[in-house]
Coordinates of C-alpha atoms in Angstrom, one line a residue:
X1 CA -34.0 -21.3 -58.3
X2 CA -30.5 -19.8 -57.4
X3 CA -31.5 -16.9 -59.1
X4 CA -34.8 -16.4 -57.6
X5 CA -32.8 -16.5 -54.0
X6 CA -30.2 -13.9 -55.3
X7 CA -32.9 -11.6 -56.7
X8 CA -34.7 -11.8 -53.4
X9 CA -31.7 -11.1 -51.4
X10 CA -31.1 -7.7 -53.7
X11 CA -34.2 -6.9 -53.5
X12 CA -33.8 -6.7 -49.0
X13 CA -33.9 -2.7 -48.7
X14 CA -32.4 -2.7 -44.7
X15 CA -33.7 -3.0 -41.5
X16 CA -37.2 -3.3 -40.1
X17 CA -38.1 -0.8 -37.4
X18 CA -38.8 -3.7 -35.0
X19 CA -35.3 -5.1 -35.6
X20 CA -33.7 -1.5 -35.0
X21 CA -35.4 -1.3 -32.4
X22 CA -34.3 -4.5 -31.3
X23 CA -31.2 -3.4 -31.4
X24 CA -30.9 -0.8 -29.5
X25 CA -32.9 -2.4 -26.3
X26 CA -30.1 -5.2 -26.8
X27 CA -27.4 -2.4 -26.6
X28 CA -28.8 -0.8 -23.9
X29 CA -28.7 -4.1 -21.5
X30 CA -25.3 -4.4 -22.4
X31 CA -24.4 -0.7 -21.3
X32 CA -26.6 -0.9 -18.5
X33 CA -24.4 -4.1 -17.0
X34 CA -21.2 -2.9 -18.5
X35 CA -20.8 0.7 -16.8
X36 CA -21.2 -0.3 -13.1
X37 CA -18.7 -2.9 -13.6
X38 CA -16.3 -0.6 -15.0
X39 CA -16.7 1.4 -12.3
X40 CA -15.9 -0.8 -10.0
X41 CA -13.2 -1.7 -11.5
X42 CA -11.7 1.9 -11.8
X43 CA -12.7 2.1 -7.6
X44 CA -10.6 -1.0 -7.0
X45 CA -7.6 -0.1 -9.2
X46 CA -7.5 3.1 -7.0
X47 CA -7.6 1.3 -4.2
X48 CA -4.6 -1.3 -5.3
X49 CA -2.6 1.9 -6.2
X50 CA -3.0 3.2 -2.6
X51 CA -2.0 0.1 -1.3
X52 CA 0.7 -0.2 -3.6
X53 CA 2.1 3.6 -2.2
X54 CA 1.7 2.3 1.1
X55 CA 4.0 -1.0 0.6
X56 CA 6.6 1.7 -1.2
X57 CA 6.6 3.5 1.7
X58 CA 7.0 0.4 4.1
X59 CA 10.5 -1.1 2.0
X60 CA 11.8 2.8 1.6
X61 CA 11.8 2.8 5.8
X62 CA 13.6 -0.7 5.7
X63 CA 16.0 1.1 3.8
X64 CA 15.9 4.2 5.9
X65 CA 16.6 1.7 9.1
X66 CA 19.5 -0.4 7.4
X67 CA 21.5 2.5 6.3
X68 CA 20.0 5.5 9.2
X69 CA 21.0 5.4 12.2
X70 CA 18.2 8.2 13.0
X71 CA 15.7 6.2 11.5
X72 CA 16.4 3.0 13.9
X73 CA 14.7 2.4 16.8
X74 CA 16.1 0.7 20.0
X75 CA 14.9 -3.0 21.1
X76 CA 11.5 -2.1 22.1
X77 CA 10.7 1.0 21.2
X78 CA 9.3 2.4 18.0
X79 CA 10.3 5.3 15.7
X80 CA 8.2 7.2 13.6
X81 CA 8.8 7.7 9.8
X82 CA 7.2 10.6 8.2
X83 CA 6.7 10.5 4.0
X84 CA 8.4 13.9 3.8
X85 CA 11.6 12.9 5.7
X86 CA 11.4 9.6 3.1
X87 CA 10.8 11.7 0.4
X88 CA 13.7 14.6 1.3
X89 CA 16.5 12.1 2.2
X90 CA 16.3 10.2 -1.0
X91 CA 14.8 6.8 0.2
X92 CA 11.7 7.4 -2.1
X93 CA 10.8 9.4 -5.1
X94 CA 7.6 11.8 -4.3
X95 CA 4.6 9.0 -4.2
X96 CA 1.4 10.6 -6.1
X97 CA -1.9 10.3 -5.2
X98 CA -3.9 7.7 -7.8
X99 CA -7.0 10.4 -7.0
X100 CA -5.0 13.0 -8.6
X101 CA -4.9 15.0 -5.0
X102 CA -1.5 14.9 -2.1
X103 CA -0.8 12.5 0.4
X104 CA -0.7 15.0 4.0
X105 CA 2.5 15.4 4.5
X106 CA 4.0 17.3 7.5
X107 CA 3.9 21.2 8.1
X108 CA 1.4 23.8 6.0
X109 CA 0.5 22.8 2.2
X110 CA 3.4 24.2 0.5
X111 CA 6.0 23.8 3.3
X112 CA 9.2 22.9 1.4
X113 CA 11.0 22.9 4.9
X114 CA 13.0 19.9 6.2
X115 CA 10.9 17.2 7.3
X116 CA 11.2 16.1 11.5
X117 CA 13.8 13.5 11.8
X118 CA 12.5 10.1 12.8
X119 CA 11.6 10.1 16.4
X120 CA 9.6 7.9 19.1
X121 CA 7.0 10.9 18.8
X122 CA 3.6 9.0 16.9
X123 CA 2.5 10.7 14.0
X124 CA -1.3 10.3 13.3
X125 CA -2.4 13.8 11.3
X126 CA -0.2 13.0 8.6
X127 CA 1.4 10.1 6.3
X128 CA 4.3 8.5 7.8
X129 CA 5.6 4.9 8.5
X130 CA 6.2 3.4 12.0
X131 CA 9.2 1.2 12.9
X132 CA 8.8 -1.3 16.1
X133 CA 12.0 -3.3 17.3
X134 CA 11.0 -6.4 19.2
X135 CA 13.6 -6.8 22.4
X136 CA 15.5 -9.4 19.8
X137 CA 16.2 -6.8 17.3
X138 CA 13.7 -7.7 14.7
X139 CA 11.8 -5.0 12.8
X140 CA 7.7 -4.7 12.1
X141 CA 6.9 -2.0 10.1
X142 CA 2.9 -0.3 10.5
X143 CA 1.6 2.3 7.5
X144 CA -0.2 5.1 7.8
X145 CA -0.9 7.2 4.5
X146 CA -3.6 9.9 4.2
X147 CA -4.6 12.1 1.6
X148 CA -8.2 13.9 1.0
X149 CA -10.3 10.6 -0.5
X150 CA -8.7 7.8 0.5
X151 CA -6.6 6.4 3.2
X152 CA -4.6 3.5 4.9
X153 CA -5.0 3.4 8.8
X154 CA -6.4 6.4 10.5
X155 CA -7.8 4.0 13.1
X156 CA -8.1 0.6 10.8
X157 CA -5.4 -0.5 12.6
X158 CA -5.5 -2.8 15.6
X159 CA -4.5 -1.3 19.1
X160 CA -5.5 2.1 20.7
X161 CA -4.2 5.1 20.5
X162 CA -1.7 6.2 18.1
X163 CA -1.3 2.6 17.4
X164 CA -4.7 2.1 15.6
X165 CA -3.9 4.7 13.1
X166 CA -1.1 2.5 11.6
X167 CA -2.0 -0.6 9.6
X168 CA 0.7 -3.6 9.7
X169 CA 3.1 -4.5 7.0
X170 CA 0.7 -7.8 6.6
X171 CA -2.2 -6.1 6.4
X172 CA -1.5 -3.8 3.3
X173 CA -4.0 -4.7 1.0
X174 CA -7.0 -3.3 -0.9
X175 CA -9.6 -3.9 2.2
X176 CA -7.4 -1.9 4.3
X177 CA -7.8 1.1 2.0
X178 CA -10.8 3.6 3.4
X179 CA -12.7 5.8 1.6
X180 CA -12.2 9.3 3.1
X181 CA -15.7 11.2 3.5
X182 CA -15.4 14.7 3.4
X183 CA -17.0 16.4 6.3
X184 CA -19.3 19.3 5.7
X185 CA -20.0 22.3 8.4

């Protein structure tokens, strides 16, 4: 009998066309479920990395403040930050887009002139961080970085004015990171 069973299983040539078929419809509902998903999670580990930049560039201005006397504002005022001056003065290394494009920086694409020192002038057309001093001396720190497909504040912020481009220290996070869309003539 053992030998029949042996026999019969060397005598199996392959695979039906029903169970090739099978197959492939069973491969093609895993691809089908598996490729969206991925793609999200490519989209949200853009959108962390953005984040990410923008907390970099939050701690590099507390570093700016504690050892700048430029880059501190008086009780009550607020002092703007720009990535450039960060990024020319040593406070931070040059932060790269995780879409493989620039964060705005100030002045014309290619400017390699200094960057503005830190002043109570607001910055919304390009990436930059803005320092707050309460009238007891403590610090709150608002982002706002920009490049051509994604963003952090450009109005997502709470306030008016030049104040809702910035998004708070606390509010960094992968929901605060916009999709840019391009605009078309």
């Amino acid at each position: 009998m053992l030998k029949r069973a042996i026999q019969a299983l060397k005598n199996e040539k392959g695979l039906t066309l029903i169970e090739l078929l099978a197959v492939v419809v069973i491969l093609g509902i895993i691809a089908a479920i598996a490729i969206p998903a991925i793609g999200g999670i490519i989209e949200n580990s853009k959108k962390d990395a953005t984040a990410a930049n923008a907390v970099q560039m939050i701690n590099s201005a507390k570093i700016a403040v504690a050892g700048d006397n430029t880059a501190r504002p008086t009780p009550g005022n607020s002092v703007y930050i720009s990535l450039k001056w960060l990024e020319q003065n040593g406070y931070i290394e040059p932060v790269a887009d995780p879409d493989r494009g620039n964060y705005t920086r100030e002045g014309a694409a290619g400017n390699t002139t200094d960057a503005t020192v830190p002043s109570a002038t607001a910055i919304t057309a390009y990436s930059a961080v803005r320092v707050t001093a309460t009238s007891t001396g403590s610090m709150t720190y608002g982002v706002h970085l920009l490049s051509p497909t994604r963003s952090i504040g450009s109005g997502t912020g709470t306030g008016t004015g030049a104040a809702a481009a910035f998004v708070l220290e606390s509010d960094v996070n992968r929901a605060s990171v916009a999709k840019v869309t391009p605009t078309t003539p």
